[in-house]
Amino acid sequence: MLDDRKMKVLYAIIQSYIASAEPIGSRTLSKSFDIGVSSATIRNEMSDLEDMGYLSKTHTSSGRVPSDKAYRLYVDELLKFNLSPLDIDSKKNDQIKEILAKESWDMDDFIQSTAKILSAITNYTSVVATPKLKGSRIKQLQLLSIEALGILVIIVLSNGLIKNSIYKTDLEINQDELNIISNYLNQIFKGKEMDEILILLDQDLFMEVYRYKELFKGLTSIIKSSVEELISIDLYSEGIMNILNFPEYKDIEKAKSFVSFVEDKDLVLNILQNTSKTQDIDIIIGQENIFSPIKDISIMTATYTIGGRTIGKVGLIGPTRMDYSNLINTLKVFSSHVSNILDLND
Amino acid sequence: MLDDRKMKVLYAIIQSYIASAEPIGSRTLSKSFDIGVSSATIRNEMSDLEDMGYLSKTHTSSGRVPSDKAYRLYVDELLKFNLSPLDIDSKKNDQIKEILAKESWDMDDFIQSTAKILSAITNYTSVVATPKLKGSRIKQLQLLSIEALGILVIIVLSNGLIKNSIYKTDLEINQDELNIISNYLNQIFKGKEMDEILILLDQDLFMEVYRYKELFKGLTSIIKSSVEELISIDLYSEGIMNILNFPEYKDIEKAKSFVSFVEDKDLVLNILQNTSKTQDIDIIIGQENIFSPIKDISIMTATYTIGGRTIGKVGLIGPTRMDYSNLINTLKVFSSHVSNILDLND
DNA sequence: AATTAGCACTCGAAACAACAGAGTGCTAAC
DNA sequence: GTTAGCACTCTGTTGTTTCGAGTGCTAATT
């Protein structure tokens, strides 16, 4: 579709623009890149590329800037190579591995840390959606009497996530009795998915157990709110301030609108979830995202998996001229390491 | 020290500057405030105030700007009134109460949420230091066998904080045996402070129990890392981007230096901890903070208490011309509500 | 003796012109 | 098909002017 020379010119412009954020003209291009033809020829090529929708000008006599379409071409090309993590600069690889290994293990904290780490190593803004646990099953449920505090309700999920809450009560009840109740609850809930549990909880399950009626009422509501919290999806963002380093956001108003975009959790979550599940890396460039109120932002997403099943999403957000080439590799390595760790701890 | 009229002039300047961030001159002042004397007289007073160190000029013929000393005077006056939360605008009071009530109860999450809420209702940047639990005691320690996962170690502290971690093992061990071990561990650890526990753990406690040697070794290291995590102080900040709304940070470089200040956790933590413990609200204005690399930032801090004992600190950070009057009240109400909730859940 | 009016003077910010630099598109020559 | 050359366009910078808000001082007023 694009001949070799056009491709060469287009790539040079994209790379130059990603590096400098400045529109680039034919003469500068011919001097800083080895295209092999004069600036006049490049000028003609650029004019053609503009007609084809790959370039645009900011004003009549300015240099050219790549369009979303150009980035799309560029990115698709990059994604084709599909390097395995092993092919990637092994120093960076090791570095990421090392940082991640340092994190203490608590699923929630860990996921949150990954956002922080990713934003620190890339200098972009990162977002991460925590696992949705709708499909998770309850592995075990345990009540524990805590002197002078009440009853501790512990819910252990099949993926290792643990959630506990305290049920405050003055009820004197010893651990043996609690064990019996735990067993009873386990009979009902063990192996059930979260959705099912919510339905079960809405039925009046415990009519039969008159003796502990009050207690069961309290426990039911505790379990319900725990489950609800577990299936809700949280979104963390980190490194928003990194955008202040991009020249396109030197204008405070632009920066503010970027911030309000990233902080619109519903919107970002929606975008993250609508990315394709077939590829490991998914990139949405500028206008391609029809929901976004902002046109010149790109989002690159990857998935966290446990045993091959997608459980969370991570994203990098930046200007459309984001450094796709490096970020793709970093993100690949990163998400595969994270998934490894998740698998290990599963 | 300052006569009535000087006071009036100074207050007018402070209020005007807090509202507009613009240096103010004698004529404007006489028009927009009812001082009762002409601009020429105000001019003389301003000149005196400048000699006394309460005002300064940005250049020879500019209006005046309040100095740190002026803010100090102003703030001390405000703090004198020492309104009880009840005296404060009850709409705002109720609003805060309502928002806080919505938060689900998990000490760590809750504290983190308070930062978010505070920054949302004030539009300033907030920081919060989580409880330091050095002085906390272990109330209960429980081991729970989790099928196919390992052993769940649950540590309950006297203040209700719960920490759990999983010890992965293939060791077949039933719950009855675990209970015996739990009891044994409780004998040793119950009622001890965290510091003591760390010392205990470093001794080779479990020589005697040959049968479970391997297990004890694993548990020891799990407990140790849990305790270490519990006594470490975390710092969260929220709403950093709010500063983009202040005109003084319309310059990106200023904004960046603000950010790097807030993100220097050690520094901020240090400042939070060096605030006086006698007052409920503590304010550090600009240069008063000798550690800060930035001169024109003020920090207002309050404490979170449980049963009257300080367990955490919360702070609002902004330009020296921050809206002290409103923020003092808001922060008072806020921290007292938070402390109430903490007490309730203790 | 304190207050105020009046005036000369100072700066910063805004508005404007002039100019340099980087770019384009087109035409004619190679 | 490529390139040199040229006229033209637009932005950003620099220098100048002007305007407004401010100051400090002195002399008049209360």
Tab-separated table of N, CA and C in Angstrom, chain A residues 156-280:
chain	number	residue	atom	x	y	z
A	156	VAL	N	-11.963	-17.102	52.732
A	156	VAL	CA	-10.825	-17.429	51.877
A	156	VAL	C	-11.354	-17.840	50.510
A	157	LEU	N	-10.838	-17.190	49.467
A	157	LEU	CA	-11.301	-17.518	48.124
A	157	LEU	C	-10.386	-18.521	47.452
A	158	SER	N	-10.911	-19.130	46.412
A	158	SER	CA	-10.141	-20.146	45.709
A	158	SER	C	-8.844	-19.594	45.141
A	159	ASN	N	-8.786	-18.310	44.853
A	159	ASN	CA	-7.549	-17.772	44.292
A	159	ASN	C	-6.602	-17.256	45.373
A	160	GLY	N	-6.929	-17.518	46.625
A	160	GLY	CA	-5.996	-17.156	47.677
A	160	GLY	C	-6.263	-15.809	48.312
A	161	LEU	N	-7.196	-15.067	47.775
A	161	LEU	CA	-7.520	-13.784	48.376
A	161	LEU	C	-8.243	-14.023	49.694
A	162	ILE	N	-7.894	-13.241	50.678
A	162	ILE	CA	-8.513	-13.401	51.994
A	162	ILE	C	-9.162	-12.101	52.401
A	163	LYS	N	-10.338	-12.215	52.926
A	163	LYS	CA	-11.042	-10.997	53.328
A	163	LYS	C	-11.541	-11.215	54.746
A	164	ASN	N	-11.245	-10.297	55.644
A	164	ASN	CA	-11.832	-10.469	56.959
A	164	ASN	C	-12.499	-9.229	57.502
A	165	SER	N	-13.529	-9.430	58.294
A	165	SER	CA	-14.243	-8.319	58.901
A	165	SER	C	-14.647	-8.763	60.294
A	166	ILE	N	-14.860	-7.784	61.125
A	166	ILE	CA	-15.246	-8.114	62.492
A	166	ILE	C	-16.735	-7.877	62.713
A	167	TYR	N	-17.367	-8.833	63.292
A	167	TYR	CA	-18.761	-8.668	63.694
A	167	TYR	C	-18.765	-8.376	65.182
A	168	LYS	N	-19.169	-7.145	65.479
A	168	LYS	CA	-19.149	-6.728	66.877
A	168	LYS	C	-20.371	-7.250	67.605
A	169	THR	N	-20.127	-7.911	68.676
A	169	THR	CA	-21.256	-8.425	69.439
A	169	THR	C	-20.852	-8.646	70.888
A	170	ASP	N	-21.814	-8.568	71.754
A	170	ASP	CA	-21.536	-8.836	73.168
A	170	ASP	C	-21.846	-10.291	73.493
A	171	LEU	N	-22.469	-10.929	72.510
A	171	LEU	CA	-22.844	-12.325	72.659
A	171	LEU	C	-21.667	-13.167	73.148
A	172	GLU	N	-21.884	-13.875	74.251
A	172	GLU	CA	-20.843	-14.779	74.740
A	172	GLU	C	-20.986	-16.084	73.983
A	173	ILE	N	-20.004	-16.419	73.245
A	173	ILE	CA	-20.111	-17.652	72.458
A	173	ILE	C	-18.722	-18.233	72.316
A	174	ASN	N	-18.553	-19.484	72.645
A	174	ASN	CA	-17.180	-20.001	72.648
A	174	ASN	C	-16.770	-20.568	71.300
A	175	GLN	N	-15.487	-20.803	71.180
A	175	GLN	CA	-14.930	-21.177	69.888
A	175	GLN	C	-15.505	-22.492	69.363
A	176	ASP	N	-15.822	-23.414	70.263
A	176	ASP	CA	-16.364	-24.690	69.810
A	176	ASP	C	-17.701	-24.497	69.098
A	177	GLU	N	-18.518	-23.667	69.717
A	177	GLU	CA	-19.798	-23.382	69.063
A	177	GLU	C	-19.575	-22.697	67.715
A	178	LEU	N	-18.631	-21.772	67.715
A	178	LEU	CA	-18.340	-21.058	66.472
A	178	LEU	C	-17.875	-22.026	65.393
A	179	ASN	N	-17.115	-23.022	65.796
A	179	ASN	CA	-16.659	-23.998	64.822
A	179	ASN	C	-17.834	-24.730	64.193
A	180	ILE	N	-18.797	-25.035	65.018
A	180	ILE	CA	-19.979	-25.713	64.491
A	180	ILE	C	-20.690	-24.823	63.481
A	181	ILE	N	-20.805	-23.566	63.866
A	181	ILE	CA	-21.454	-22.627	62.939
A	181	ILE	C	-20.628	-22.477	61.671
A	182	SER	N	-19.298	-22.378	61.834
A	182	SER	CA	-18.426	-22.276	60.660
A	182	SER	C	-18.674	-23.446	59.719
A	183	ASN	N	-18.728	-24.621	60.300
A	183	ASN	CA	-18.942	-25.801	59.474
A	183	ASN	C	-20.270	-25.717	58.730
A	184	TYR	N	-21.256	-25.274	59.452
A	184	TYR	CA	-22.577	-25.141	58.850
A	184	TYR	C	-22.535	-24.170	57.663
A	185	LEU	N	-21.888	-23.023	57.905
A	185	LEU	CA	-21.793	-22.021	56.841
A	185	LEU	C	-20.981	-22.557	55.669
A	186	ASN	N	-19.933	-23.295	55.991
A	186	ASN	CA	-19.115	-23.864	54.930
A	186	ASN	C	-19.914	-24.815	54.052
A	187	GLN	N	-20.736	-25.591	54.696
A	187	GLN	CA	-21.598	-26.502	53.934
A	187	GLN	C	-22.388	-25.748	52.881
A	188	ILE	N	-22.889	-24.602	53.306
A	188	ILE	CA	-23.735	-23.829	52.391
A	188	ILE	C	-22.931	-23.120	51.317
A	189	PHE	N	-21.838	-22.520	51.745
A	189	PHE	CA	-21.159	-21.594	50.829
A	189	PHE	C	-19.962	-22.172	50.074
A	190	LYS	N	-19.352	-23.159	50.613
A	190	LYS	CA	-18.123	-23.688	50.031
A	190	LYS	C	-18.318	-24.061	48.565
A	191	GLY	N	-17.408	-23.583	47.734
A	191	GLY	CA	-17.450	-23.956	46.332
A	191	GLY	C	-18.417	-23.131	45.502
A	192	LYS	N	-19.185	-22.298	46.139
A	192	LYS	CA	-20.138	-21.472	45.394
A	192	LYS	C	-19.456	-20.232	44.828
A	193	GLU	N	-19.975	-19.781	43.707
A	193	GLU	CA	-19.452	-18.539	43.156
A	193	GLU	C	-20.077	-17.351	43.871
A	194	MET	N	-19.380	-16.231	43.768
A	194	MET	CA	-19.820	-15.041	44.484
A	194	MET	C	-21.256	-14.647	44.141
A	195	ASP	N	-21.577	-14.739	42.868
A	195	ASP	CA	-22.926	-14.361	42.447
A	195	ASP	C	-23.986	-15.210	43.135
A	196	GLU	N	-23.716	-16.498	43.140
A	196	GLU	CA	-24.655	-17.418	43.783
A	196	GLU	C	-24.830	-17.066	45.246
A	197	ILE	N	-23.723	-16.725	45.855
A	197	ILE	CA	-23.761	-16.436	47.284
A	197	ILE	C	-24.651	-15.241	47.586
A	198	LEU	N	-24.535	-14.236	46.718
A	198	LEU	CA	-25.389	-13.068	46.943
A	198	LEU	C	-26.859	-13.459	46.896
A	199	ILE	N	-27.174	-14.346	45.971
A	199	ILE	CA	-28.570	-14.795	45.860
A	199	ILE	C	-28.977	-15.583	47.102
A	200	LEU	N	-28.093	-16.491	47.502
A	200	LEU	CA	-28.369	-17.282	48.704
A	200	LEU	C	-28.617	-16.391	49.920
A	201	LEU	N	-27.796	-15.370	50.014
A	201	LEU	CA	-27.891	-14.505	51.186
A	201	LEU	C	-29.215	-13.755	51.239
A	202	ASP	N	-29.798	-13.533	50.058
A	202	ASP	CA	-31.046	-12.797	50.048
A	202	ASP	C	-32.234	-13.651	50.481
A	203	GLN	N	-32.034	-14.960	50.412
A	203	GLN	CA	-33.093	-15.830	50.925
A	203	GLN	C	-32.939	-15.921	52.438
A	204	ASP	N	-34.017	-16.247	53.081
A	204	ASP	CA	-33.912	-16.284	54.531
A	204	ASP	C	-33.443	-17.665	54.972
A	205	LEU	N	-32.114	-17.819	54.863
A	205	LEU	CA	-31.500	-19.127	55.015
A	205	LEU	C	-31.648	-19.751	56.387
A	206	PHE	N	-31.673	-18.909	57.379
A	206	PHE	CA	-31.354	-19.419	58.706
A	206	PHE	C	-32.546	-19.498	59.648
A	207	MET	N	-33.701	-19.598	59.051
A	207	MET	CA	-34.920	-19.676	59.838
A	207	MET	C	-34.847	-20.793	60.880
A	208	GLU	N	-34.302	-21.884	60.446
A	208	GLU	CA	-34.264	-23.075	61.270
A	208	GLU	C	-33.464	-22.929	62.567
A	209	VAL	N	-32.438	-22.111	62.476
A	209	VAL	CA	-31.508	-22.061	63.593
A	209	VAL	C	-31.933	-21.006	64.609
A	210	TYR	N	-33.020	-21.258	65.260
A	210	TYR	CA	-33.584	-20.227	66.124
A	210	TYR	C	-32.627	-19.713	67.175
A	211	ARG	N	-31.884	-20.633	67.683
A	211	ARG	CA	-31.046	-20.261	68.803
A	211	ARG	C	-30.118	-19.084	68.494
A	212	TYR	N	-29.569	-19.108	67.289
A	212	TYR	CA	-28.597	-18.073	66.940
A	212	TYR	C	-29.153	-17.053	65.959
A	213	LYS	N	-30.442	-16.884	65.999
A	213	LYS	CA	-31.088	-16.040	65.005
A	213	LYS	C	-30.399	-14.670	64.882
A	214	GLU	N	-30.211	-14.058	66.016
A	214	GLU	CA	-29.626	-12.708	66.036
A	214	GLU	C	-28.236	-12.735	65.398
A	215	LEU	N	-27.469	-13.733	65.832
A	215	LEU	CA	-26.110	-13.882	65.332
A	215	LEU	C	-26.091	-14.069	63.815
A	216	PHE	N	-26.945	-14.932	63.332
A	216	PHE	CA	-26.966	-15.202	61.895
A	216	PHE	C	-27.338	-13.971	61.089
A	217	LYS	N	-28.218	-13.201	61.639
A	217	LYS	CA	-28.629	-11.975	60.972
A	217	LYS	C	-27.407	-11.071	60.784
A	218	GLY	N	-26.660	-10.927	61.859
A	218	GLY	CA	-25.462	-10.094	61.796
A	218	GLY	C	-24.438	-10.655	60.827
A	219	LEU	N	-24.213	-11.941	60.914
A	219	LEU	CA	-23.220	-12.573	60.044
A	219	LEU	C	-23.609	-12.431	58.578
A	220	THR	N	-24.873	-12.642	58.311
A	220	THR	CA	-25.346	-12.536	56.940
A	220	THR	C	-24.982	-11.186	56.344
A	221	SER	N	-25.218	-10.140	57.132
A	221	SER	CA	-24.978	-8.830	56.540
A	221	SER	C	-23.481	-8.573	56.392
A	222	ILE	N	-22.692	-9.117	57.304
A	222	ILE	CA	-21.233	-8.978	57.180
A	222	ILE	C	-20.731	-9.713	55.940
A	223	ILE	N	-21.200	-10.928	55.773
A	223	ILE	CA	-20.752	-11.718	54.623
A	223	ILE	C	-21.189	-11.044	53.334
A	224	LYS	N	-22.389	-10.537	53.350
A	224	LYS	CA	-22.900	-9.888	52.154
A	224	LYS	C	-22.024	-8.701	51.758
A	225	SER	N	-21.726	-7.858	52.741
A	225	SER	CA	-20.940	-6.690	52.350
A	225	SER	C	-19.520	-7.082	51.966
A	226	SER	N	-18.993	-8.146	52.563
A	226	SER	CA	-17.669	-8.611	52.157
A	226	SER	C	-17.677	-9.091	50.710
A	227	VAL	N	-18.672	-9.890	50.377
A	227	VAL	CA	-18.760	-10.416	49.021
A	227	VAL	C	-18.943	-9.274	48.029
A	228	GLU	N	-19.789	-8.339	48.406
A	228	GLU	CA	-19.999	-7.205	47.504
A	228	GLU	C	-18.699	-6.455	47.266
A	229	GLU	N	-17.938	-6.324	48.310
A	229	GLU	CA	-16.672	-5.627	48.149
A	229	GLU	C	-15.716	-6.433	47.274
A	230	LEU	N	-15.764	-7.736	47.423
A	230	LEU	CA	-14.860	-8.586	46.648
A	230	LEU	C	-15.172	-8.575	45.158
A	231	ILE	N	-16.436	-8.465	44.823
A	231	ILE	CA	-16.730	-8.506	43.386
A	231	ILE	C	-16.706	-7.139	42.740
A	232	SER	N	-16.545	-6.105	43.553
A	232	SER	CA	-16.469	-4.789	42.930
A	232	SER	C	-15.059	-4.602	42.384
A	233	ILE	N	-14.986	-3.899	41.295
A	233	ILE	CA	-13.691	-3.722	40.657
A	233	ILE	C	-13.098	-2.392	41.058
A	234	ASP	N	-11.896	-2.417	41.504
A	234	ASP	CA	-11.246	-1.178	41.887
A	234	ASP	C	-10.274	-0.750	40.816
A	235	LEU	N	-10.073	0.542	40.755
A	235	LEU	CA	-9.142	1.065	39.776
A	235	LEU	C	-8.136	1.959	40.483
A	236	TYR	N	-6.884	1.674	40.292
A	236	TYR	CA	-5.868	2.547	40.857
A	236	TYR	C	-5.123	3.234	39.727
A	237	SER	N	-4.756	4.460	39.960
A	237	SER	CA	-3.867	5.094	38.991
A	237	SER	C	-2.643	5.606	39.729
A	238	GLU	N	-1.574	5.636	39.038
A	238	GLU	CA	-0.333	6.112	39.641
A	238	GLU	C	0.443	6.968	38.653
A	239	GLY	N	1.214	7.883	39.197
A	239	GLY	CA	2.113	8.682	38.360
A	239	GLY	C	1.413	9.667	37.457
A	240	ILE	N	0.266	10.150	37.894
A	240	ILE	CA	-0.416	11.147	37.071
A	240	ILE	C	0.501	12.320	36.806
A	241	MET	N	1.266	12.669	37.814
A	241	MET	CA	2.111	13.844	37.679
A	241	MET	C	3.195	13.681	36.632
A	242	ASN	N	3.440	12.469	36.204
A	242	ASN	CA	4.434	12.269	35.152
A	242	ASN	C	4.106	13.051	33.894
A	243	ILE	N	2.838	13.304	33.676
A	243	ILE	CA	2.503	14.006	32.436
A	243	ILE	C	3.049	15.423	32.420
A	244	LEU	N	3.350	15.960	33.586
A	244	LEU	CA	3.902	17.316	33.595
A	244	LEU	C	5.240	17.368	32.866
A	245	ASN	N	5.841	16.211	32.658
A	245	ASN	CA	7.108	16.195	31.946
A	245	ASN	C	6.956	16.200	30.425
A	246	PHE	N	5.750	15.975	29.949
A	246	PHE	CA	5.538	16.012	28.504
A	246	PHE	C	5.282	17.444	28.061
A	247	PRO	N	5.991	17.880	27.027
A	247	PRO	CA	5.789	19.271	26.597
A	247	PRO	C	4.337	19.579	26.222
A	248	GLU	N	3.603	18.570	25.705
A	248	GLU	CA	2.223	18.899	25.322
A	248	GLU	C	1.355	19.291	26.493
A	249	TYR	N	1.830	18.991	27.711
A	249	TYR	CA	1.015	19.357	28.869
A	249	TYR	C	1.625	20.508	29.653
A	250	LYS	N	2.483	21.267	29.004
A	250	LYS	CA	3.029	22.412	29.718
A	250	LYS	C	1.939	23.450	29.944
A	251	ASP	N	0.897	23.358	29.148
A	251	ASP	CA	-0.260	24.214	29.367
A	251	ASP	C	-1.134	23.574	30.458
A	252	ILE	N	-1.295	24.320	31.544
A	252	ILE	CA	-2.005	23.792	32.708
A	252	ILE	C	-3.407	23.290	32.361
A	253	GLU	N	-4.065	23.958	31.484
A	253	GLU	CA	-5.437	23.546	31.162
A	253	GLU	C	-5.452	22.150	30.551
A	254	LYS	N	-4.483	21.902	29.664
A	254	LYS	CA	-4.359	20.575	29.066
A	254	LYS	C	-4.111	19.545	30.155
A	255	ALA	N	-3.207	19.901	31.051
A	255	ALA	CA	-2.866	18.975	32.127
A	255	ALA	C	-4.106	18.654	32.951
A	256	LYS	N	-4.880	19.682	33.237
A	256	LYS	CA	-6.081	19.453	34.039
A	256	LYS	C	-7.041	18.517	33.327
A	257	SER	N	-7.179	18.691	32.024
A	257	SER	CA	-8.156	17.845	31.352
A	257	SER	C	-7.651	16.405	31.281
A	258	PHE	N	-6.337	16.255	31.196
A	258	PHE	CA	-5.779	14.907	31.267
A	258	PHE	C	-6.114	14.276	32.615
A	259	VAL	N	-5.889	15.038	33.658
A	259	VAL	CA	-6.154	14.534	35.001
A	259	VAL	C	-7.618	14.132	35.148
A	260	SER	N	-8.511	14.987	34.665
A	260	SER	CA	-9.914	14.643	34.892
A	260	SER	C	-10.297	13.421	34.063
A	261	PHE	N	-9.589	13.212	32.969
A	261	PHE	CA	-9.812	11.973	32.229
A	261	PHE	C	-9.384	10.762	33.058
A	262	VAL	N	-8.167	10.792	33.539
A	262	VAL	CA	-7.656	9.632	34.275
A	262	VAL	C	-8.456	9.389	35.550
A	263	GLU	N	-8.950	10.479	36.131
A	263	GLU	CA	-9.675	10.304	37.388
A	263	GLU	C	-11.141	9.918	37.208
A	264	ASP	N	-11.566	9.871	35.963
A	264	ASP	CA	-12.922	9.415	35.707
A	264	ASP	C	-12.906	7.883	35.686
A	265	LYS	N	-13.031	7.317	36.863
A	265	LYS	CA	-12.809	5.872	36.993
A	265	LYS	C	-13.740	5.044	36.124
A	266	ASP	N	-14.991	5.450	36.067
A	266	ASP	CA	-15.941	4.679	35.264
A	266	ASP	C	-15.497	4.623	33.816
A	267	LEU	N	-15.106	5.780	33.318
A	267	LEU	CA	-14.689	5.857	31.928
A	267	LEU	C	-13.469	4.981	31.668
A	268	VAL	N	-12.462	5.132	32.497
A	268	VAL	CA	-11.224	4.383	32.283
A	268	VAL	C	-11.469	2.878	32.409
A	269	LEU	N	-12.271	2.535	33.386
A	269	LEU	CA	-12.584	1.124	33.591
A	269	LEU	C	-13.274	0.570	32.353
A	270	ASN	N	-14.186	1.346	31.862
A	270	ASN	CA	-14.912	0.954	30.672
A	270	ASN	C	-13.968	0.716	29.503
A	271	ILE	N	-13.045	1.635	29.334
A	271	ILE	CA	-12.088	1.500	28.242
A	271	ILE	C	-11.217	0.260	28.444
A	272	LEU	N	-10.742	0.083	29.654
A	272	LEU	CA	-9.895	-1.075	29.938
A	272	LEU	C	-10.625	-2.374	29.621
A	273	GLN	N	-11.892	-2.393	29.958
A	273	GLN	CA	-12.620	-3.651	29.799
A	273	GLN	C	-13.061	-3.924	28.379
A	274	ASN	N	-13.079	-2.868	27.584
A	274	ASN	CA	-13.480	-3.073	26.203
A	274	ASN	C	-12.324	-3.362	25.275
A	275	THR	N	-11.158	-3.561	25.843
A	275	THR	CA	-10.037	-3.913	24.989
A	275	THR	C	-10.147	-5.383	24.619
A	276	SER	N	-9.582	-5.701	23.513
A	276	SER	CA	-9.707	-7.072	23.020
A	276	SER	C	-9.017	-8.029	23.972
A	277	LYS	N	-9.527	-9.204	24.078
A	277	LYS	CA	-8.923	-10.161	24.990
A	277	LYS	C	-8.013	-11.143	24.258
A	278	THR	N	-7.919	-10.973	22.941
A	278	THR	CA	-7.162	-11.952	22.167
A	278	THR	C	-5.663	-11.677	22.177
A	279	GLN	N	-5.302	-10.411	22.176
A	279	GLN	CA	-3.884	-10.090	22.137
A	279	GLN	C	-3.353	-9.883	23.533
A	280	ASP	N	-2.066	-9.996	23.680
A	280	ASP	CA	-1.545	-9.659	24.998
A	280	ASP	C	-1.456	-8.152	25.200
